[in-house]
Amino acid sequence: MDPRRRRLLVLGLDSVPPEFLFERYLPRMPRLKTVLDRSRFGTLLSTDPPITVPAWAVMFTGMDPGTLGLYGFRHRRPGSYLEMYTPTPQMLRSPPLWETLSRLGRRVAVIGMPPGYPPPTVNGIYVSDFLTPDGAKDFVTPASLVPEIEAIPGGYDFDITFRAEDRPRVERELFAMTRKRFALARTLWQKEPWDLFALHEIGPDRLHHAFWKFFDPAHPRYVASSEYADVADRYYAMLDEEIGAFLDHVPEDVTIFVASDHGSMAMHGCFAINQWLQQQGFLRLRTRSPEPGTPFEQLDVDWNHTTAWGAGGYYARIFFNLRGREPEGRLAPAEIPALILRLTRELGAVRRPDGAPLGVRVLEPAQTYRSVQSDPPDLMLYFGDLRWRSAGTVGHPGLFLTENDTGPDDAVHSFDGLFAFADPRRPGTEHLPPQRIIDVAPTLLKHLGIPVPDTMQGRPIAALE
Ligand SMILES: [Zn+2]
């Protein structure tokens, strides 16, 4: 077949660990199994940090997060201490697959690939992602499709509120969101024979965060025999039904690429990074005895005696109070290397409540990435291989929290995502060794017969050619 005529369908399933799809829930996913039975598949090693933004962008640009200028869901506004902004697709420093194809005149449809708001203009359709603000009307290009998407029964859902105690509501909304996403996907798929159709579903990620302790006996706070014991079985079975209903419309000659951006695992707890920085003398507060769980934004910080502060999330972002950069900066650039050494040494001595070392990985963006664009944190910290989240709040009785400080959450991210590549020219199935997420874009470009730019950091995966 003429490679220029190859068509590609991408099914992006956020946060799904390889063992879930390839083993644990596979018996409940007969339609996905038919794809795996004609796929080369395996573990897809995520990026640093293994978070939805930047991981999907790395997958579809073939560039690292620093070079793209994406470090997470929230970036700090330069020149401010606490003002944060959400990265947009327009910020990407390298073109994702759909942009490259659009420039070549090929037709693309993309649903929800993050970062996806505001939706970029492509040669086709782009529906924005789970970061779409509530009530936004500019969620699709071309805008003429707004009424069609708004007409989806019950209203189209970009995301749900998943950090909530009302789990019956979370479950109801989660299942409804995924079903609506696939309903929209089927409608858009049938509009024309797209060269690239890419769908992102955030549902599995929300399932894991909201319900992990109910279905994983190894979770430190496992809740046995709850009504949610089988919620993951039911979710993955429903997901398979939706995938199956979609595949009913997909001709045999379309290449299918199934992937996740990272995996998930049980959250062990949180480490209160700002409380630790305060205890060690890096951060000084004027607020006396803050209430347990006080957000950093509500504190009166003595910036004149502060060298570093942090932010919460799956990993900790550390910022230095640099002269000439921060409003009340006090550190000279020459003092930074010694500060990093001291932080690294003192973090290395942190022990968990059970007495074992926490294990803190310290990443400097300039050492981690080929280049560092946009607004990076000064340091990125992983606690216990990411099993412990970073809590930015202070006033806690100790440095370790058993629950998340921003609402109930039972899961964190792991580095192992998954891929399955069903190439109609290569029938048969094969479990491959782990591959790198940054190599996906060049692999797909090559498959579509498009030259891979020399500047691209990722390289085509030989085992998928
Ligand atoms: Zn994700």
Coordinates of C-alpha atoms and ligand atoms in Angstrom, one line a residue:
M1 CA 0.0 0.0 0.0
D2 CA 1.1 3.5 -0.7
P3 CA 2.4 4.7 2.8
R4 CA 1.0 8.2 2.0
R5 CA -2.4 6.6 2.2
R6 CA -2.0 4.9 5.5
R7 CA -4.6 5.9 8.1
L8 CA -3.9 6.0 11.8
L9 CA -6.2 5.7 14.8
V10 CA -4.8 6.6 18.3
L11 CA -6.6 5.5 21.4
G12 CA -5.0 7.3 24.4
L13 CA -6.0 5.8 27.7
D14 CA -4.7 8.0 30.5
S15 CA -2.8 6.4 33.3
V16 CA -3.3 2.8 32.5
P17 CA -0.5 0.5 33.7
P18 CA 0.6 -2.3 31.3
E19 CA -0.4 -5.1 33.6
F20 CA -4.0 -3.8 33.8
L21 CA -4.6 -4.0 30.0
F22 CA -2.4 -6.9 29.2
E23 CA -3.3 -9.1 32.2
R24 CA -5.6 -8.1 35.1
Y25 CA -8.6 -6.7 33.2
L26 CA -8.0 -8.3 29.8
P27 CA -10.5 -11.1 30.5
R28 CA -13.1 -8.4 30.7
M29 CA -12.0 -6.7 27.5
P30 CA -12.7 -9.0 24.6
R31 CA -12.7 -6.2 22.0
L32 CA -9.4 -4.8 23.1
K33 CA -8.0 -8.3 23.1
T34 CA -8.8 -8.6 19.4
V35 CA -6.5 -5.5 18.9
L36 CA -3.8 -7.0 21.1
D37 CA -4.0 -10.3 19.2
R38 CA -2.7 -8.4 16.1
S39 CA -0.4 -6.0 17.9
R40 CA 3.2 -5.6 18.9
F41 CA 2.8 -4.3 22.4
G42 CA 4.6 -3.7 25.7
T43 CA 5.6 -1.2 28.3
L44 CA 6.0 2.5 27.3
L45 CA 8.4 4.2 29.6
S46 CA 7.1 7.7 30.5
T47 CA 9.0 10.9 30.8
D48 CA 10.3 13.2 33.6
P49 CA 7.9 14.1 35.2
P50 CA 5.5 11.2 34.4
I51 CA 2.5 13.4 34.4
T52 CA -0.3 13.8 31.8
V53 CA 1.1 17.3 30.9
P54 CA 3.8 16.9 29.6
A55 CA 3.7 13.2 28.9
W56 CA 1.2 13.2 26.0
A57 CA 3.0 16.1 24.4
V58 CA 6.3 14.3 24.6
M59 CA 4.6 11.2 22.9
F60 CA 3.3 13.2 20.0
T61 CA 6.2 15.7 19.4
G62 CA 9.2 13.4 20.0
M63 CA 10.7 16.1 22.2
D64 CA 11.5 16.3 25.9
P65 CA 9.5 18.4 28.4
G66 CA 12.2 21.0 28.8
T67 CA 12.6 21.5 25.1
L68 CA 8.8 21.7 24.8
G69 CA 8.6 24.1 27.8
L70 CA 6.1 21.9 29.7
Y71 CA 6.6 20.9 33.3
G72 CA 3.2 20.0 34.7
F73 CA -0.4 21.3 35.0
R74 CA 0.6 24.5 36.6
H75 CA 3.5 26.8 35.8
R76 CA 4.6 29.7 37.9
R77 CA 4.3 33.1 36.4
P78 CA 7.8 34.7 36.1
G79 CA 8.3 37.7 38.4
S80 CA 5.6 36.5 40.8
Y81 CA 5.9 34.3 43.9
L82 CA 2.6 32.5 43.7
E83 CA 0.8 33.3 40.5
M84 CA 0.2 30.1 38.5
Y85 CA -1.0 29.5 35.0
T86 CA -2.1 26.5 33.0
P87 CA 0.0 25.6 29.9
T88 CA -1.7 25.7 26.5
P89 CA -1.2 23.8 23.3
Q90 CA -0.1 27.1 21.7
M91 CA 3.0 27.1 24.1
L92 CA 4.4 23.9 22.5
R93 CA 7.8 24.7 21.1
S94 CA 7.7 21.7 18.6
P95 CA 4.8 20.6 16.4
P96 CA 2.7 17.6 17.5
L97 CA 1.8 14.9 15.0
W98 CA -1.5 16.5 14.1
E99 CA 0.1 19.8 13.3
T100 CA 2.7 18.2 11.0
L101 CA 0.0 16.3 9.2
S102 CA -2.2 19.4 8.9
R103 CA 0.7 21.3 7.2
L104 CA 1.0 18.5 4.7
G105 CA -2.7 18.8 3.9
R106 CA -3.8 15.6 5.6
R107 CA -7.0 15.5 7.5
V108 CA -7.0 15.0 11.3
A109 CA -9.4 14.8 14.2
V110 CA -8.2 15.1 17.7
I111 CA -10.3 14.7 20.9
G112 CA -8.9 15.8 24.2
M113 CA -5.2 15.4 23.8
P114 CA -3.5 17.5 26.6
P115 CA -2.6 20.2 26.7
G116 CA -5.7 20.9 24.6
Y117 CA -7.2 24.2 25.6
P118 CA -7.8 26.5 23.9
P119 CA -8.0 24.1 21.0
P120 CA -5.5 24.7 18.3
T121 CA -6.5 25.1 14.6
V122 CA -5.8 22.0 12.6
N123 CA -6.7 20.7 9.2
G124 CA -9.9 19.0 10.6
I125 CA -11.2 19.0 14.1
Y126 CA -9.7 19.5 17.6
V127 CA -11.9 19.2 20.7
S128 CA -10.2 20.6 23.8
D129 CA -9.1 18.5 26.8
F130 CA -9.9 17.9 30.5
L131 CA -8.2 21.3 31.3
T132 CA -11.1 23.1 29.6
P133 CA -12.5 25.7 32.1
D134 CA -16.0 25.3 33.2
G135 CA -18.5 27.1 31.0
A136 CA -15.9 27.7 28.2
K137 CA -17.6 28.0 24.8
D138 CA -14.4 27.9 22.7
F139 CA -13.8 24.2 23.1
V140 CA -13.6 23.0 19.5
T141 CA -12.1 24.1 16.2
P142 CA -13.9 24.8 14.0
A143 CA -16.3 26.6 16.2
S144 CA -19.1 25.6 13.9
L145 CA -19.1 22.2 15.8
V146 CA -20.0 23.7 19.2
P147 CA -23.8 23.1 18.8
E148 CA -23.2 19.5 17.7
I149 CA -21.1 18.8 20.8
E150 CA -23.4 20.6 23.1
A151 CA -26.2 18.5 21.8
I152 CA -24.8 15.3 23.3
P153 CA -27.5 14.1 25.7
G154 CA -26.7 15.1 29.3
G155 CA -24.0 17.5 28.0
Y156 CA -20.4 16.6 27.0
D157 CA -18.0 16.2 29.9
F158 CA -14.4 17.3 29.7
D159 CA -13.6 16.0 33.2
I160 CA -15.2 15.2 36.5
T161 CA -14.5 16.4 40.1
F162 CA -12.8 13.2 41.3
R163 CA -11.2 14.3 44.6
A164 CA -14.5 14.0 46.5
E165 CA -16.0 11.9 49.3
D166 CA -19.3 11.5 47.4
R167 CA -18.1 8.4 45.6
P168 CA -21.5 7.3 44.3
R169 CA -21.5 10.7 42.4
V170 CA -17.9 10.2 41.2
E171 CA -18.7 6.8 39.9
R172 CA -21.9 7.9 38.1
E173 CA -20.1 10.9 36.5
L174 CA -17.0 8.9 35.6
F175 CA -18.9 6.2 33.7
A176 CA -21.1 8.8 32.0
M177 CA -18.1 10.9 30.9
T178 CA -16.4 8.0 29.2
R179 CA -19.5 6.9 27.4
K180 CA -20.1 10.5 26.1
R181 CA -16.5 10.7 25.0
F182 CA -16.8 7.6 22.9
A183 CA -20.2 8.7 21.6
L184 CA -18.6 11.9 20.3
A185 CA -15.7 9.9 18.9
R186 CA -18.0 7.7 16.9
T187 CA -19.8 10.7 15.5
L188 CA -16.7 12.5 14.5
W189 CA -15.0 9.4 13.1
Q190 CA -17.9 8.8 10.7
K191 CA -17.6 12.4 9.3
E192 CA -14.9 11.5 6.8
P193 CA -12.0 9.0 6.3
W194 CA -9.4 10.8 8.5
D195 CA -5.7 10.3 8.0
L196 CA -5.2 10.6 11.7
F197 CA -7.9 10.3 14.4
A198 CA -6.6 10.6 18.0
L199 CA -8.8 10.2 21.1
H200 CA -7.7 10.8 24.7
E201 CA -9.8 9.5 27.6
I202 CA -9.0 10.8 31.1
G203 CA -11.4 8.3 32.7
P204 CA -9.0 5.6 33.7
D205 CA -6.9 8.2 35.5
R206 CA -9.9 9.4 37.5
L207 CA -10.9 5.8 38.3
H208 CA -7.5 5.1 39.8
H209 CA -7.3 8.3 41.8
A210 CA -10.8 8.0 43.2
F211 CA -11.0 4.3 43.9
W212 CA -7.6 2.6 44.1
K213 CA -7.8 1.8 47.8
F214 CA -11.0 -0.1 47.2
F215 CA -9.6 -2.6 44.6
D216 CA -5.9 -3.0 45.5
P217 CA -5.3 -5.2 48.6
A218 CA -1.7 -3.9 48.6
H219 CA -2.8 -0.3 49.1
P220 CA -1.6 1.0 52.6
R221 CA -5.2 2.0 53.4
Y222 CA -7.0 -0.8 51.6
V223 CA -10.7 -0.9 52.2
A224 CA -11.8 -4.5 52.0
S225 CA -15.2 -5.7 50.7
S226 CA -16.6 -2.3 49.9
E227 CA -19.3 -1.7 47.3
Y228 CA -16.4 -0.4 45.1
A229 CA -14.4 -3.6 45.2
D230 CA -15.3 -4.4 41.6
V231 CA -15.5 -0.8 40.3
A232 CA -12.4 -1.2 38.2
D233 CA -13.7 -4.5 36.7
R234 CA -16.9 -2.7 35.8
Y235 CA -15.1 0.4 34.4
Y236 CA -12.7 -1.6 32.2
A237 CA -15.6 -3.8 31.0
M238 CA -17.6 -0.6 30.1
L239 CA -14.5 0.9 28.4
D240 CA -14.1 -2.2 26.3
E241 CA -17.8 -2.0 25.3
E242 CA -17.2 1.6 24.1
I243 CA -14.0 0.7 22.3
G244 CA -15.8 -2.2 20.7
A245 CA -18.7 0.0 19.5
F246 CA -16.1 2.4 18.0
L247 CA -14.1 -0.4 16.3
D248 CA -17.2 -1.6 14.6
H249 CA -16.8 1.5 12.3
V250 CA -13.0 1.1 11.8
P251 CA -12.0 -0.6 8.5
E252 CA -9.3 -3.4 8.7
D253 CA -6.7 -1.3 6.9
V254 CA -6.5 1.4 9.6
T255 CA -3.4 1.2 11.8
I256 CA -4.4 1.3 15.5
F257 CA -2.1 2.7 18.2
V258 CA -3.2 2.2 21.8
A259 CA -1.2 3.9 24.5
S260 CA -1.1 5.3 28.0
D261 CA 1.1 8.3 29.1
H262 CA 2.2 6.7 32.4
G263 CA 1.0 4.1 34.9
S264 CA -0.6 4.3 38.3
M265 CA 0.1 2.9 41.7
A266 CA -1.1 3.2 45.3
M267 CA -0.3 6.5 47.0
H268 CA 1.5 5.9 50.3
G269 CA 0.9 9.5 51.5
C270 CA 2.3 13.0 51.3
F271 CA 5.5 14.7 52.3
A272 CA 4.9 18.3 53.5
I273 CA 7.7 20.0 51.5
N274 CA 7.1 23.6 52.7
Q275 CA 6.9 22.5 56.3
W276 CA 10.2 20.7 55.8
L277 CA 11.8 23.7 54.1
Q278 CA 10.6 25.8 57.1
Q279 CA 12.0 23.3 59.6
Q280 CA 15.4 23.3 57.9
G281 CA 15.6 27.1 57.7
F282 CA 15.2 27.5 53.9
L283 CA 11.7 29.1 54.3
R284 CA 10.7 31.6 57.0
L285 CA 7.1 32.5 57.9
R286 CA 5.7 35.4 59.7
T287 CA 2.5 33.5 60.3
R288 CA 2.7 32.0 63.7
S289 CA 1.2 28.4 64.2
P290 CA -0.7 28.1 61.0
E291 CA -3.8 25.8 61.1
P292 CA -3.1 22.3 59.9
G293 CA -3.4 22.2 56.1
T294 CA -3.0 26.0 55.5
P295 CA -2.3 26.6 51.8
F296 CA 1.0 28.3 51.1
E297 CA -0.9 31.1 49.3
Q298 CA -2.5 32.1 52.6
L299 CA 0.8 32.4 54.5
D300 CA 2.7 35.6 55.3
V301 CA 6.2 34.7 54.0
D302 CA 9.3 36.5 55.2
W303 CA 10.8 36.6 51.8
N304 CA 13.9 38.5 53.0
H305 CA 14.9 35.4 55.0
T306 CA 13.7 32.7 52.5
T307 CA 15.9 31.0 50.0
A308 CA 13.6 28.3 48.7
W309 CA 9.9 27.3 48.7
G310 CA 7.9 24.5 47.2
A311 CA 4.7 23.5 45.5
G312 CA 2.6 20.4 45.9
G313 CA 1.5 17.8 43.4
Y314 CA 2.7 14.4 42.2
Y315 CA 6.2 15.7 42.5
A316 CA 7.5 18.8 44.4
R317 CA 8.5 21.8 42.5
I318 CA 11.2 23.9 44.3
F319 CA 11.7 27.6 43.5
F320 CA 14.7 29.7 44.6
N321 CA 14.3 33.2 45.8
L322 CA 16.7 34.7 43.3
R323 CA 17.9 38.3 43.2
G324 CA 16.8 40.1 40.1
R325 CA 14.2 37.5 39.3
E326 CA 11.8 37.3 42.3
P327 CA 10.3 40.5 43.7
E328 CA 12.2 40.3 47.0
G329 CA 15.0 38.0 45.7
R330 CA 17.9 37.5 48.0
L331 CA 20.2 34.8 46.5
A332 CA 23.0 35.6 44.0
P333 CA 23.2 33.1 41.2
A334 CA 26.7 32.1 42.5
E335 CA 25.0 30.8 45.7
I336 CA 22.7 28.4 43.9
P337 CA 25.1 25.4 43.5
A338 CA 25.8 25.3 47.3
L339 CA 22.1 25.6 48.0
I340 CA 21.3 22.7 45.7
L341 CA 24.1 20.6 47.4
R342 CA 22.7 21.4 50.9
L343 CA 19.1 20.7 49.9
T344 CA 20.2 17.4 48.3
R345 CA 22.2 16.4 51.4
E346 CA 19.4 17.3 53.9
L347 CA 16.7 15.7 51.7
G348 CA 18.8 12.5 51.6
A349 CA 18.5 12.3 55.4
V350 CA 14.7 12.4 55.5
R351 CA 13.2 9.2 56.9
R352 CA 9.6 7.9 56.6
P353 CA 7.4 7.4 59.6
D354 CA 8.5 3.7 59.6
G355 CA 12.2 4.8 59.9
A356 CA 13.2 3.8 56.4
P357 CA 14.8 6.4 54.1
L358 CA 12.2 8.3 52.1
G359 CA 14.5 8.3 49.0
V360 CA 14.4 11.7 47.3
R361 CA 15.4 12.1 43.7
V362 CA 16.6 15.6 42.9
L363 CA 16.3 16.7 39.2
E364 CA 17.7 19.9 37.9
P365 CA 15.9 20.9 34.7
A366 CA 19.1 22.0 32.9
Q367 CA 20.7 18.6 33.6
T368 CA 17.6 16.6 32.7
Y369 CA 16.6 18.1 29.4
R370 CA 18.3 19.0 26.1
S371 CA 17.1 22.6 26.6
V372 CA 15.0 24.4 29.2
Q373 CA 12.2 26.6 27.7
S374 CA 9.4 28.6 29.2
D375 CA 9.0 28.6 33.0
P376 CA 10.6 25.6 34.7
P377 CA 10.8 25.0 38.4
D378 CA 14.4 25.3 39.8
L379 CA 14.3 21.8 41.1
M380 CA 12.0 18.8 40.7
L381 CA 11.8 16.3 43.6
Y382 CA 10.5 12.8 43.6
F383 CA 9.6 11.3 47.0
G384 CA 9.9 7.5 47.3
D385 CA 9.8 6.9 43.6
L386 CA 6.7 9.1 43.5
R387 CA 4.8 6.9 45.9
W388 CA 4.6 9.9 48.2
R389 CA 3.0 13.1 46.8
S390 CA 4.2 16.6 47.6
A391 CA 2.0 18.6 50.0
G392 CA 2.5 22.3 49.7
T393 CA 0.3 23.0 52.8
V394 CA 1.8 23.6 56.3
G395 CA 0.8 23.4 59.9
H396 CA 0.5 19.6 60.0
P397 CA 1.4 17.7 63.2
G398 CA 4.2 16.0 61.3
L399 CA 6.0 16.0 57.9
F400 CA 4.1 13.0 56.6
L401 CA 0.4 12.9 55.8
T402 CA -1.5 9.7 55.2
E403 CA -4.1 11.5 53.1
N404 CA -3.8 13.9 50.3
D405 CA -4.0 17.6 51.3
T406 CA -6.1 18.7 48.3
G407 CA -9.0 16.2 48.6
P408 CA -9.3 12.4 48.7
D409 CA -6.8 10.7 46.3
D410 CA -5.6 7.1 46.5
A411 CA -3.2 6.8 43.6
V412 CA 0.0 8.4 42.2
H413 CA 1.7 8.0 38.9
S414 CA 4.3 5.4 37.9
F415 CA 6.7 5.5 35.0
D416 CA 5.3 2.4 33.2
G417 CA 2.7 3.2 30.6
L418 CA 1.8 0.9 27.7
F419 CA 1.6 0.7 24.0
A420 CA 0.0 -1.6 21.4
F421 CA 0.6 -1.1 17.7
A422 CA -1.7 -3.0 15.4
D423 CA -0.2 -2.6 11.9
P424 CA -2.5 -4.2 9.2
R425 CA 0.6 -5.1 7.2
R426 CA 2.1 -7.1 10.1
P427 CA -0.5 -9.5 11.5
G428 CA 0.4 -11.5 14.6
T429 CA 1.1 -10.5 18.2
E430 CA 4.4 -10.0 20.0
H431 CA 5.2 -8.8 23.5
L432 CA 8.2 -6.4 23.0
P433 CA 10.7 -5.1 25.5
P434 CA 9.9 -1.6 27.0
Q435 CA 10.1 1.4 24.6
R436 CA 10.5 5.1 25.2
I437 CA 7.5 7.5 25.0
I438 CA 9.7 10.1 23.2
D439 CA 10.2 7.6 20.3
V440 CA 6.4 7.3 19.5
A441 CA 6.1 10.4 17.3
P442 CA 9.0 9.5 15.0
T443 CA 7.7 5.9 14.8
L444 CA 4.2 7.1 13.7
L445 CA 5.6 9.7 11.3
K446 CA 7.7 7.0 9.6
H447 CA 4.8 4.7 9.5
L448 CA 2.8 7.4 7.7
G449 CA 5.6 7.9 5.2
I450 CA 6.6 11.3 6.6
P451 CA 10.3 12.2 7.0
V452 CA 11.5 12.3 10.6
P453 CA 13.2 15.7 11.3
D454 CA 16.9 15.4 12.4
T455 CA 16.1 17.8 15.2
M456 CA 13.6 15.5 16.7
Q457 CA 15.0 13.9 19.9
G458 CA 13.1 10.7 19.6
R459 CA 14.0 8.0 17.0
P460 CA 11.7 5.5 15.2
I461 CA 11.3 2.3 17.2
A462 CA 12.9 -0.4 15.1
A463 CA 10.8 -3.1 16.5
L464 CA 7.6 -1.4 15.2
E465 CA 8.8 -0.9 11.6
Ligands
ZN1 ZN -2.0 11.0 32.6

